[in-house]
CSV table of C-alpha atoms in Angstrom, one decimal:
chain,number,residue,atom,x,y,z
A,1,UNK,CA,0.0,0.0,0.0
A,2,UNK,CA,1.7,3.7,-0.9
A,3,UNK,CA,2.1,5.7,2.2
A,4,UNK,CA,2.0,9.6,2.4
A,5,UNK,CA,5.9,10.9,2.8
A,6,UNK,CA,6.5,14.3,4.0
A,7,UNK,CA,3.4,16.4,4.4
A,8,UNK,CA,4.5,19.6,3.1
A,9,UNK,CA,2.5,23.0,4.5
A,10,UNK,CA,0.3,24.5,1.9
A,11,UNK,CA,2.0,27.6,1.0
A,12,UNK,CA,5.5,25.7,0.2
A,13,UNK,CA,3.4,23.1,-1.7
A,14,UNK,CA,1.8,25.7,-3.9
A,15,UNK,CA,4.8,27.5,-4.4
A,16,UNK,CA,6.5,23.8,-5.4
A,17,UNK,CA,3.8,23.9,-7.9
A,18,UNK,CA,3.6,27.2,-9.8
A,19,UNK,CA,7.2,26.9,-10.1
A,20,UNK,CA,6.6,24.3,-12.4
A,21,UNK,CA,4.4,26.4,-14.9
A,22,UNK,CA,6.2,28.4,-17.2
A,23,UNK,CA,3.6,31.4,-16.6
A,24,UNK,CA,1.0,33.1,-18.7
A,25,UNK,CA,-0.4,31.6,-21.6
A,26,UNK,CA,1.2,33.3,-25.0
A,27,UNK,CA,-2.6,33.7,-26.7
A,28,UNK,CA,-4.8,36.2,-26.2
A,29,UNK,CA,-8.2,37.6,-27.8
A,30,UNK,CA,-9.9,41.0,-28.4
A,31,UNK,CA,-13.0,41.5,-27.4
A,32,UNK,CA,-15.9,44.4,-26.3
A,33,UNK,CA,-15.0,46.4,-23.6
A,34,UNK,CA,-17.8,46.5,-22.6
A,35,UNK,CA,-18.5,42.6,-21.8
A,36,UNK,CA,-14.8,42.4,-20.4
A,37,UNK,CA,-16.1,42.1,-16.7
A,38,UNK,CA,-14.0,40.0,-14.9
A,39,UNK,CA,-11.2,39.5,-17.3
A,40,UNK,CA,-7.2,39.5,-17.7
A,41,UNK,CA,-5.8,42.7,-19.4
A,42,UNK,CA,-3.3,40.8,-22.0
A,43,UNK,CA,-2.0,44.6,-22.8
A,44,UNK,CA,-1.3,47.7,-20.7
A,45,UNK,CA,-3.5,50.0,-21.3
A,46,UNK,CA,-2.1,53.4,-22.2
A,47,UNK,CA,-4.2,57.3,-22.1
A,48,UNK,CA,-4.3,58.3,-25.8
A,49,UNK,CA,-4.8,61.9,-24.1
A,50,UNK,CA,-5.3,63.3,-20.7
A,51,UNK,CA,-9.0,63.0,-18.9
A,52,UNK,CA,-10.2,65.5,-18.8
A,53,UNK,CA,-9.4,67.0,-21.9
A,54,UNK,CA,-10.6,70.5,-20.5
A,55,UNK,CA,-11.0,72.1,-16.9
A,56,UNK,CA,-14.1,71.4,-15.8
A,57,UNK,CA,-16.3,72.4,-12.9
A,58,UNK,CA,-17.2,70.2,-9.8
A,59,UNK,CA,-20.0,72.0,-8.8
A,60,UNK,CA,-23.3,74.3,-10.1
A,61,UNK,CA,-21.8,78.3,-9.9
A,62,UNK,CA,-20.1,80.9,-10.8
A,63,UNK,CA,-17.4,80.9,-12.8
A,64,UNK,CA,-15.3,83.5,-11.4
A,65,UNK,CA,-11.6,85.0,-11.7
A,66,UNK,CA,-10.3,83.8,-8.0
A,67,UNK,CA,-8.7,87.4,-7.5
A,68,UNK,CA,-12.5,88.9,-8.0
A,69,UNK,CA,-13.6,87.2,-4.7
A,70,UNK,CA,-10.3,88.2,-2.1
A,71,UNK,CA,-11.8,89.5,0.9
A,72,UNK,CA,-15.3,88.4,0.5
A,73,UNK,CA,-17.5,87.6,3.9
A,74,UNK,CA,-20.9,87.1,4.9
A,75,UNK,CA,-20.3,90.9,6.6
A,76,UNK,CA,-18.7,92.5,3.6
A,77,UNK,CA,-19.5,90.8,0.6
A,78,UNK,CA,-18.1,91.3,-3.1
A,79,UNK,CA,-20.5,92.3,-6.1
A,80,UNK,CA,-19.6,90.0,-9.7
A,81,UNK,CA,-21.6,91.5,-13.2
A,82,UNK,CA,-23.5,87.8,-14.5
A,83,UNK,CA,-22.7,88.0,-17.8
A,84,UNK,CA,-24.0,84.8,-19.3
A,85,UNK,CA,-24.1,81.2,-18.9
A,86,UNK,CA,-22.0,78.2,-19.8
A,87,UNK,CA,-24.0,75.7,-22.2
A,88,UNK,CA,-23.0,72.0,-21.4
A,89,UNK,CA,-21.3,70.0,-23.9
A,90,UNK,CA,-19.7,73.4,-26.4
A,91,UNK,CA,-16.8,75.6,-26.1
A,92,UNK,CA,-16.8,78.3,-23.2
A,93,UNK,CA,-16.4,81.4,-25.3
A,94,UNK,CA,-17.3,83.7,-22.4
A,95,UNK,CA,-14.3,86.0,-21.9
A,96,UNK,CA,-14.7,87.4,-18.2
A,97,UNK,CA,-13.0,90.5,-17.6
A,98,UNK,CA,-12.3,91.8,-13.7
A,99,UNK,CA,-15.7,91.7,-11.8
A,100,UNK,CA,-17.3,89.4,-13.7
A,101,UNK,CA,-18.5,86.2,-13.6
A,102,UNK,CA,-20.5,83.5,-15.7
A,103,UNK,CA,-23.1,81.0,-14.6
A,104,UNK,CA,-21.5,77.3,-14.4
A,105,UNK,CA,-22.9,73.9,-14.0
A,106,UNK,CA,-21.5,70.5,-12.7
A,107,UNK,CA,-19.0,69.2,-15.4
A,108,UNK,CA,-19.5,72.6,-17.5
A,109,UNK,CA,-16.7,73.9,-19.0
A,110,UNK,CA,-14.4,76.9,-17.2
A,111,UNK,CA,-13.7,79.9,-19.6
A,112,UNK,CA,-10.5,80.5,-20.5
A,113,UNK,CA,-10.3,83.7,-18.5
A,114,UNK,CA,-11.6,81.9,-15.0
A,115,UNK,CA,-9.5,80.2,-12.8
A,116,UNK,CA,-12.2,79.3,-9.9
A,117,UNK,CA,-15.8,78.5,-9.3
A,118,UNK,CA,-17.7,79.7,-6.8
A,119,UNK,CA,-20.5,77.3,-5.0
A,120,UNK,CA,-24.3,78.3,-5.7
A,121,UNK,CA,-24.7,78.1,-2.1
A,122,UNK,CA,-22.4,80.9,-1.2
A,123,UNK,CA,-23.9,83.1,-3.9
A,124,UNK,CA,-27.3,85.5,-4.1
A,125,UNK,CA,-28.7,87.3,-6.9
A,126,UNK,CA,-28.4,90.9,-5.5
A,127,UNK,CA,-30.1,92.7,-8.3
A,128,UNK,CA,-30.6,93.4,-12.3
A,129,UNK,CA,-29.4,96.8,-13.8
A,130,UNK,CA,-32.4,98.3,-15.7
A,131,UNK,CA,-29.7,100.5,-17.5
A,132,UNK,CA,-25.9,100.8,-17.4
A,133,UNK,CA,-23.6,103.8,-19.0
A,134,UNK,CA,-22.2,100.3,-20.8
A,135,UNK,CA,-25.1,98.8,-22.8
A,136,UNK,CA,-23.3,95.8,-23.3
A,137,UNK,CA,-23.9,95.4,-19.1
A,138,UNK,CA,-27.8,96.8,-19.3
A,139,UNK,CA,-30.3,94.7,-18.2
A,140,UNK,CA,-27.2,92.1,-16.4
A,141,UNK,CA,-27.5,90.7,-13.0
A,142,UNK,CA,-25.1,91.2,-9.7
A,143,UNK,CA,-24.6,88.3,-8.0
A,144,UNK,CA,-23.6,88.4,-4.3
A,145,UNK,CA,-20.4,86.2,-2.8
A,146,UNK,CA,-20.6,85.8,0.6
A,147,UNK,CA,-17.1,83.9,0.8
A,148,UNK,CA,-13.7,84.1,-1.0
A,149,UNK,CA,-12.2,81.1,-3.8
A,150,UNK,CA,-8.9,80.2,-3.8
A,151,UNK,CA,-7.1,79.3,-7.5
A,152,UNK,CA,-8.1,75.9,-8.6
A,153,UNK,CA,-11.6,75.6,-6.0
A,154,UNK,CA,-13.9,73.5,-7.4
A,155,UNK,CA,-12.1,73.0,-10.7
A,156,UNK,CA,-10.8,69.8,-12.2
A,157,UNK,CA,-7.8,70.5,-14.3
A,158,UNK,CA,-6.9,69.3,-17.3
A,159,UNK,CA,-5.0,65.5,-16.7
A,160,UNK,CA,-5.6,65.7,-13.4
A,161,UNK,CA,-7.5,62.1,-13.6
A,162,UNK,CA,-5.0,60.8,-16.1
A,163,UNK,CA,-1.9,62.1,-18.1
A,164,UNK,CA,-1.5,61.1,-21.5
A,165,UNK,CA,0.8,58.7,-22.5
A,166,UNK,CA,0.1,57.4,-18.7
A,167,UNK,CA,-0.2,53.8,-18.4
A,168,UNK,CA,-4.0,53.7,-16.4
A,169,UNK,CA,-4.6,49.7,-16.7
A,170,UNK,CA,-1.4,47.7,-16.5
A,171,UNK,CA,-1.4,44.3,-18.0
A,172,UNK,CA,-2.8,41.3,-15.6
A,173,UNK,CA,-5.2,43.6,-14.1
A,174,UNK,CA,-8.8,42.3,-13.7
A,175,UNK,CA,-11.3,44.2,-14.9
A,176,UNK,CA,-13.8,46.0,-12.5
A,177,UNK,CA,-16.9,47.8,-13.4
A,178,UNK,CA,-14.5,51.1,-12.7
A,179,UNK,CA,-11.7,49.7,-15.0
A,180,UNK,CA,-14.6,49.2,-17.8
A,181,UNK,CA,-15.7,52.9,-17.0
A,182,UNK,CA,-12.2,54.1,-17.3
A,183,UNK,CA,-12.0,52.3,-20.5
A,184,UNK,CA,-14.8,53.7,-22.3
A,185,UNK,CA,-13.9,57.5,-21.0
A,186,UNK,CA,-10.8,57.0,-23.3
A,187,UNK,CA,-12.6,55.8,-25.9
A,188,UNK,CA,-11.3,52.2,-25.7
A,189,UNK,CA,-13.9,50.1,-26.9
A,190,UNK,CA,-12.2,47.1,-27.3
A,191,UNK,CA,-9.3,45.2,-25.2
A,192,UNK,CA,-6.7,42.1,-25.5
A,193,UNK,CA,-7.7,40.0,-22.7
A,194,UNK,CA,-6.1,36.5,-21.8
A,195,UNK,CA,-7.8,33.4,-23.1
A,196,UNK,CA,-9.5,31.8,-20.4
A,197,UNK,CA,-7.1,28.6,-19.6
A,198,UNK,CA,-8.9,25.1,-20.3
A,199,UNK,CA,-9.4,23.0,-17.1
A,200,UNK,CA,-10.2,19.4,-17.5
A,201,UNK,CA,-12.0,17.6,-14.9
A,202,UNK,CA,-12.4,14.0,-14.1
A,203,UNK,CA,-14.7,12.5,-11.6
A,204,UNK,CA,-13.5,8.8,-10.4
A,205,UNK,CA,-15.1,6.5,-8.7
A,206,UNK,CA,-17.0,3.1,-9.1
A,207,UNK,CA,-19.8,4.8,-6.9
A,208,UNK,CA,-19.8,8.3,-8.7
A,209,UNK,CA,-23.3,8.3,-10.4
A,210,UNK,CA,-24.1,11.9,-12.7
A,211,UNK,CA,-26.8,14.6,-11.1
A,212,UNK,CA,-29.6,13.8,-13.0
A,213,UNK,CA,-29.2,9.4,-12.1
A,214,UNK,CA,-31.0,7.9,-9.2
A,215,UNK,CA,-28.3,7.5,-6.8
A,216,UNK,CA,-28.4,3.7,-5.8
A,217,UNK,CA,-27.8,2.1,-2.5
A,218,UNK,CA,-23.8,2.6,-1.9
A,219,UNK,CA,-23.9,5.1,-4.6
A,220,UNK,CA,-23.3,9.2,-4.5
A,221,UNK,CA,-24.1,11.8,-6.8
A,222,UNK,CA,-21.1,13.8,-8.7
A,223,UNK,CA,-20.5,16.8,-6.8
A,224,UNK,CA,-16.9,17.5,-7.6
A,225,UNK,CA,-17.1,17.9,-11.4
A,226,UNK,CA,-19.9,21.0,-10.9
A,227,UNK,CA,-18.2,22.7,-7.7
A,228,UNK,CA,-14.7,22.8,-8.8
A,229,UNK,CA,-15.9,24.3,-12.4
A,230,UNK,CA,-17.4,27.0,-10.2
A,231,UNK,CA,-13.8,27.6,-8.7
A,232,UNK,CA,-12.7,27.5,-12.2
A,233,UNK,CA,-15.0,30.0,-13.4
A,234,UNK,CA,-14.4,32.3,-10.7
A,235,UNK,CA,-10.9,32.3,-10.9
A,236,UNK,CA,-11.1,33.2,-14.7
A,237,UNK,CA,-10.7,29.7,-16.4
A,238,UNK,CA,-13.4,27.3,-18.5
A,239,UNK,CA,-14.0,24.2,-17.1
A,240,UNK,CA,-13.8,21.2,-19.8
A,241,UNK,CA,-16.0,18.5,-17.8
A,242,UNK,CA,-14.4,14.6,-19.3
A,243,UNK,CA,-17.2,13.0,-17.5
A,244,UNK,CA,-17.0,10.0,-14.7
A,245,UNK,CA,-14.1,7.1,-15.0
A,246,UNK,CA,-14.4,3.6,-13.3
A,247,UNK,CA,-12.0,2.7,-10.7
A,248,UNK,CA,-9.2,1.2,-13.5
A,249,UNK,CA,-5.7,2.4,-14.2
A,250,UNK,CA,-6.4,2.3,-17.9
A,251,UNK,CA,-9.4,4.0,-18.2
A,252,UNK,CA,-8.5,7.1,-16.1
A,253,UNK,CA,-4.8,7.3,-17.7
A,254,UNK,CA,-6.5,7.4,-20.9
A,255,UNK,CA,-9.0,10.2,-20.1
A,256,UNK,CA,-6.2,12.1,-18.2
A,257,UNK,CA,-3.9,11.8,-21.4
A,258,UNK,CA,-6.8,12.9,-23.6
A,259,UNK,CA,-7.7,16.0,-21.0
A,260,UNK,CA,-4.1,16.8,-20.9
A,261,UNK,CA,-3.6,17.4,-24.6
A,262,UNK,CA,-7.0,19.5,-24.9
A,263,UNK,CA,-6.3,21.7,-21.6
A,264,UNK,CA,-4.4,23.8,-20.0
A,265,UNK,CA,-4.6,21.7,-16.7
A,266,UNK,CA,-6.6,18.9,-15.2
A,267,UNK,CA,-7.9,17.9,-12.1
A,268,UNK,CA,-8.9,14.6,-11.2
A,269,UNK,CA,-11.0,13.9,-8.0
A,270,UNK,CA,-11.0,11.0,-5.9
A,271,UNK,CA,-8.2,8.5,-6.2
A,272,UNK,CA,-5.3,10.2,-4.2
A,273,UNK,CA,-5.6,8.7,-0.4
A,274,UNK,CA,-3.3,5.5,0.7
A,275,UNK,CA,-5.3,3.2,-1.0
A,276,UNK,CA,-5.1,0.0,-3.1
A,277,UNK,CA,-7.9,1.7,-5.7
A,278,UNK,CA,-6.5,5.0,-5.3
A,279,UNK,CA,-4.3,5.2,-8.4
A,280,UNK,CA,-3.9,9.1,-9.5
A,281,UNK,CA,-0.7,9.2,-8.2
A,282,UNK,CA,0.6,6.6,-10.7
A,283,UNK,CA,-1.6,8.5,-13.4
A,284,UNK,CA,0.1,11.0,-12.8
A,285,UNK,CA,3.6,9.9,-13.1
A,286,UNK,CA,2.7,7.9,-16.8
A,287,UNK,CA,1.3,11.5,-18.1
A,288,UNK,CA,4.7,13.2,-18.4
A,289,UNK,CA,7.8,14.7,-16.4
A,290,UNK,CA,8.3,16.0,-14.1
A,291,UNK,CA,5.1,14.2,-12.7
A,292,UNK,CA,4.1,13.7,-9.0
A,293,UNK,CA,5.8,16.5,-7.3
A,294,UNK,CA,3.6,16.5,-4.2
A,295,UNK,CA,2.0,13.8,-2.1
A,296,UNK,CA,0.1,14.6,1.0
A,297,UNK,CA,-0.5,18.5,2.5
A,298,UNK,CA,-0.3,19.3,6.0
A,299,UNK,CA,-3.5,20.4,6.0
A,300,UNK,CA,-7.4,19.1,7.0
A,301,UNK,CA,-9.7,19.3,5.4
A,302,UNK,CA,-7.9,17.8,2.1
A,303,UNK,CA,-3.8,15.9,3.6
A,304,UNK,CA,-4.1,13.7,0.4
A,305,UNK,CA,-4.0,16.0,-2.1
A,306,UNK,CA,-1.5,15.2,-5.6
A,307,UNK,CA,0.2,18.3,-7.0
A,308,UNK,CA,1.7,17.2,-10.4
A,309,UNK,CA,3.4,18.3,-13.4
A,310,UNK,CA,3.3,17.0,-16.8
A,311,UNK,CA,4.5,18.3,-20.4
A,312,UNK,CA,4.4,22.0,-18.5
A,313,UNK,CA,0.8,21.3,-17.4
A,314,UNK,CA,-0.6,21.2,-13.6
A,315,UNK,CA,-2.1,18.0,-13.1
A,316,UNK,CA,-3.7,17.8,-9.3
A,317,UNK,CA,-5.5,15.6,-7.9
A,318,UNK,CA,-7.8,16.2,-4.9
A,319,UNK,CA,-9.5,14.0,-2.6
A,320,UNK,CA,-13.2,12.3,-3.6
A,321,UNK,CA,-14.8,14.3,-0.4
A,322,UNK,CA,-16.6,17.1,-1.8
A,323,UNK,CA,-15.0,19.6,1.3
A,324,UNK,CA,-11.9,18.8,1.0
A,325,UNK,CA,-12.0,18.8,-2.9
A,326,UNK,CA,-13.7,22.8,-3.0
A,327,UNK,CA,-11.4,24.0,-0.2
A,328,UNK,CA,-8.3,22.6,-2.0
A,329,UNK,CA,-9.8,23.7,-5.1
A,330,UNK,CA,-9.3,27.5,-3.9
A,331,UNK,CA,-6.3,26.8,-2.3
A,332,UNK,CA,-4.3,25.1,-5.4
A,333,UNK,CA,-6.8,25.0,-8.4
A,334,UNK,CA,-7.4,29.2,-8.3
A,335,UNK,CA,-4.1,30.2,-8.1
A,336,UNK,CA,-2.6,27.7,-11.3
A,337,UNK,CA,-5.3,29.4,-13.2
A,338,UNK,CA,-4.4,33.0,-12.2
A,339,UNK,CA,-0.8,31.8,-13.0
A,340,UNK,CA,-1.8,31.1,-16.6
A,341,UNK,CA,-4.0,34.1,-17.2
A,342,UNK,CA,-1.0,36.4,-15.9
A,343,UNK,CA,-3.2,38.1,-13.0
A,344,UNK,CA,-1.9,40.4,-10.8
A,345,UNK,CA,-1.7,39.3,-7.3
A,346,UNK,CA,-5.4,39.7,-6.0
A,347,UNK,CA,-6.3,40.7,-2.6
A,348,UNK,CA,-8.7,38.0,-1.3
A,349,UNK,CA,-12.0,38.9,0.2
A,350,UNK,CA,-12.2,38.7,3.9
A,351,UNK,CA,-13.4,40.7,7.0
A,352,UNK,CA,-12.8,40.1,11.1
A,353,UNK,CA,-14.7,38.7,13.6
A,354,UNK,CA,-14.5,37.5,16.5
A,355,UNK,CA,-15.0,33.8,17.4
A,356,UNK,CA,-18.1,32.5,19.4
A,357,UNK,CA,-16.3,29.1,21.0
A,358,UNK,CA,-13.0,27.6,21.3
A,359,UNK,CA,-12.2,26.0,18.1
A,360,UNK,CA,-9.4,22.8,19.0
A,361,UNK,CA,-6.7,21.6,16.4
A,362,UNK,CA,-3.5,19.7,16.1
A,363,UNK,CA,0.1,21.4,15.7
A,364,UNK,CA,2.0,21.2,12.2
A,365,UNK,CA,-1.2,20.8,10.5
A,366,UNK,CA,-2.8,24.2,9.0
A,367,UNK,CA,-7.0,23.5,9.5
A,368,UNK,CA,-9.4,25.6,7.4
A,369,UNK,CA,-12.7,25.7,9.7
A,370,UNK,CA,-15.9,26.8,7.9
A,371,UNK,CA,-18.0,29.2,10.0
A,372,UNK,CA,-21.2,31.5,10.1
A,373,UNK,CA,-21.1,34.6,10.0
A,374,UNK,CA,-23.4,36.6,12.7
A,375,UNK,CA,-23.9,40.0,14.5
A,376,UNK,CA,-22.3,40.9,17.4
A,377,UNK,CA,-25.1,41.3,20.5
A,378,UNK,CA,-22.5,44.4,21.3
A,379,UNK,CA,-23.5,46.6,18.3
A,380,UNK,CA,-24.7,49.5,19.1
A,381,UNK,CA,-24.8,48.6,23.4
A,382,UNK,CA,-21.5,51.1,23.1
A,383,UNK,CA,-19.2,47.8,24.4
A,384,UNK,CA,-17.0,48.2,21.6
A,385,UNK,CA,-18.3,45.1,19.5
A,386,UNK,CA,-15.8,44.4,16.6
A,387,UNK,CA,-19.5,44.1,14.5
A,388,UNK,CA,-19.4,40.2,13.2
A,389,UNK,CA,-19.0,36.8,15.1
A,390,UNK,CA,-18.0,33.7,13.5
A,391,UNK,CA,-19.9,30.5,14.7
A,392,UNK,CA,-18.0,27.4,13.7
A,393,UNK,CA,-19.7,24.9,11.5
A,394,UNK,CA,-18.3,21.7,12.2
A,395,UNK,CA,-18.5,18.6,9.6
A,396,UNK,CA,-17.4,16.0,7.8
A,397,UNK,CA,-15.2,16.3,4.8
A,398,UNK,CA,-17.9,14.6,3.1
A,399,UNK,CA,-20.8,16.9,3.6
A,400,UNK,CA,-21.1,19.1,1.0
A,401,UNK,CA,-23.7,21.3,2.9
A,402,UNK,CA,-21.1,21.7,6.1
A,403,UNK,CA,-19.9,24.4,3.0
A,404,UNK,CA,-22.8,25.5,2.0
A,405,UNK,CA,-24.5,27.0,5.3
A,406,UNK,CA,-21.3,28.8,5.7
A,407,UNK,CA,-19.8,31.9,4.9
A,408,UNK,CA,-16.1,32.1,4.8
A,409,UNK,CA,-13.1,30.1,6.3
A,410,UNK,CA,-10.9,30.6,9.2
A,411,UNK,CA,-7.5,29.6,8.7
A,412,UNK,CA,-6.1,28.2,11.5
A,413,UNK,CA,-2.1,28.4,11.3
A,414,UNK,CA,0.3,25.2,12.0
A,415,UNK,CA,2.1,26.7,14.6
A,416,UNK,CA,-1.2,26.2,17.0
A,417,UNK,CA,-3.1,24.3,18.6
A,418,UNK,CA,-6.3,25.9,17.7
A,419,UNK,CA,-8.3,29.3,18.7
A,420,UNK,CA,-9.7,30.8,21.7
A,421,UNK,CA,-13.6,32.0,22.2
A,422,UNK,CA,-13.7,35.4,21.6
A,423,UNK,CA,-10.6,35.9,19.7
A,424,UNK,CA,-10.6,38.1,16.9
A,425,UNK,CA,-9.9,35.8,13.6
A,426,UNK,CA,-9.6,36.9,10.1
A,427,UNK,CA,-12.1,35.1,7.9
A,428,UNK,CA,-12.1,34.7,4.4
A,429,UNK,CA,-14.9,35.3,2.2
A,430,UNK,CA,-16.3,32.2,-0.1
């Protein structure tokens, strides 16, 4: 019977792994901007000129010359001559001259001859000249400023948001709604993106029956194929499904071989534990060099996990229990696939709370405990509550639904053994 060597933590086992890939895949495609949610930038992705292009207001005002309003007070206020508006979306042809002033609005463009705005708020119409010495001025309004504008107030320069020439989106960036926004404010309507790597899954298992089949008695349902091409999918990959293999050497070497030359990495589940039918291992070593770099994970749920190489390709296969197969799938699966798409390091979603009772594990094994998340009873009693607790849902690897009731995982490091009621822990996000 093969026996588990050294059980190697998870960080140094992943980093064992993505060692072995030579990186980013060398294709990419083009495609609409404005359906690139989610994807890879394959390209940096340079300003063709500066946003904005003009100076622009922030605010609904006056568009005033900054000097005008030195001095000005709620006591002593200063007197500007209206002497036109500001149409959205055209030139500002208004020339103001000392004393003047020209109505504004938000995003309106600031005349050439104004170097300020002045808030609506601070401003009054004081009174309308029914005739002036200057007929141009005849019939023009005063407008009161109760408060003085420094140079620049309430005025967006020109490049102030971006420079041209300035690289905005760097390559590997995922796009964000805001990225997709930036995008289309420079007029880029279409992007090089990554191609989404191919990840081929095989389900083994004499017992592993499809979704929509009766499951018989001794018989379970294929959960692994559907979750782990949601981790897939999330991570920015496309799952290639291959289906459910018997327990026989043959028959999974073939499919992994066929898998392998169609994807950019396969997974197999089931078939990796110290068994006489578990045979993935040995799959692995007839697909290609380097093969089987990693046997065993110091880590529950998931110790028997395979980490493999072969022909350039990751090749990992995760234990049959549907827990220990999803959380291994975001610990190893995720980051191959952000690997091959050339992603920037993302920062993963978690938040702090603190735990509702003692939570027991065994030193030099790192344990990833689901848990609930829940409101503290201290909000708003002014007992500084840190706003969340995190109950502990305790289960078997094999209960999918231990997963599914909860809301994040708490990582609980090696070096302990295990967590305290009431400590703050950092949980992260599923």
């Amino acid at each position: 019977m093969p026996q588990f060597l050294t059980l190697l933590p998870p960080d140094e086992a992943r980093a064992i792994l993505l060692s072995h890939l030579a990186g980013p895949l060398p294709d990419s495609v083009s495609m609409d901007s404005s359906l690139a949610l989610g994807r890879v930038l394959a390209e940096d992705i340079l300003a063709p000129h500066p946003l904005p292009e003009f100076p622009r207001s922030t605010v609904d005002g006056y568009a005033v010359r900054a000097a005008d309003t030195f001095g000005a007070s709620e006591s002593l206020p200063a007197y500007l001559t209206l002497i036109g508006e500001i149409p959205m979306g055209a030139p500002a042809d208004l020339v103001l001259a000392p004393g003047q002033c020209a109505l504004i609005h938000t995003g309106g463009m600031l005349p050439s001859s104004a170097d300020a705005v002045m808030m609506l708020e601070y401003t009054q119409t004081a009174r309308t000249s029914a005739a002036s010495a200057n007929p141009e001025s005849a019939g023009a309004s005063e407008i009161e400023i109760s408060r003085a504008v420094a140079v620049g107030e309430n005025v967006i320069q020109i490049g102030e948001d971006v420079r041209a020439g300035e690289t905005v989106i760097p390559r590997g960036a995922s796009l964000r709604e805001a990225e997709i926004g930036g995008l289309m404010a420079l007029g880029r309507t279409s992007v090089r993106v990554a191609r989404k790597p191919r990840v081929g899954l095989i389900s083994s298992g004499d017992e592993v029956v499809e979704p929509n089949q009766a499951a018989g008695p001794g018989q379970v349902r294929d959960v692994n194929t559907y979750t782990l091409s949601a981790v897939a999918a999330r991570a920015g990959g496309e799952a290639v499904p291959y289906g459910i293999v018997r327990d026989d050497f043959e028959a999974l070497l073939s499919a992994a071989r066929t898998a392998l030359a169609e994807c950019d990495a396969v997974l197999i589940t089931a078939g990796s534990s110290a068994s006489t039918r578990d045979i993935t291992a040995d799959v692995i070593r007839k697909l290609g060099e380097p093969g089987v770099l990693v046997h065993g994970v110091a880590i529950r749920p998931g110790k028997p996990t395979i980490l493999g190489v072969a022909d350039g390709k990751a090749v990992i296969g995760l234990p049959g229990n549907p827990v220990s197969a999803l959380v291994n799938g975001w610990l190893f699966v995720a980051p191959v696939i952000e690997k091959l798409l050339g992603a920037l390091p993302r920062p993963r979603p978690t938040v702090m709370a603190r735990l509702t009772i003692n939570l027991p594990s065994l030193a030099g094994r790192e344990d990833w405990q689901p848990v609930k998340l829940l409101p503290s009873p201290e909000i708003g009693r002014g007992a500084g509550g840190e706003g969340m607790q995190a109950e502990p849902i305790f289960g078997k690897s094999n209960l999918i639904f231990t997963l599914a009731r909860a809301d994040g995982l708490v990582r609980v490091p090696p070096d302990a053994t295990g967590l305290s009621a009431g400590e703050m822990v950092e949980v992260r996000l599923m």
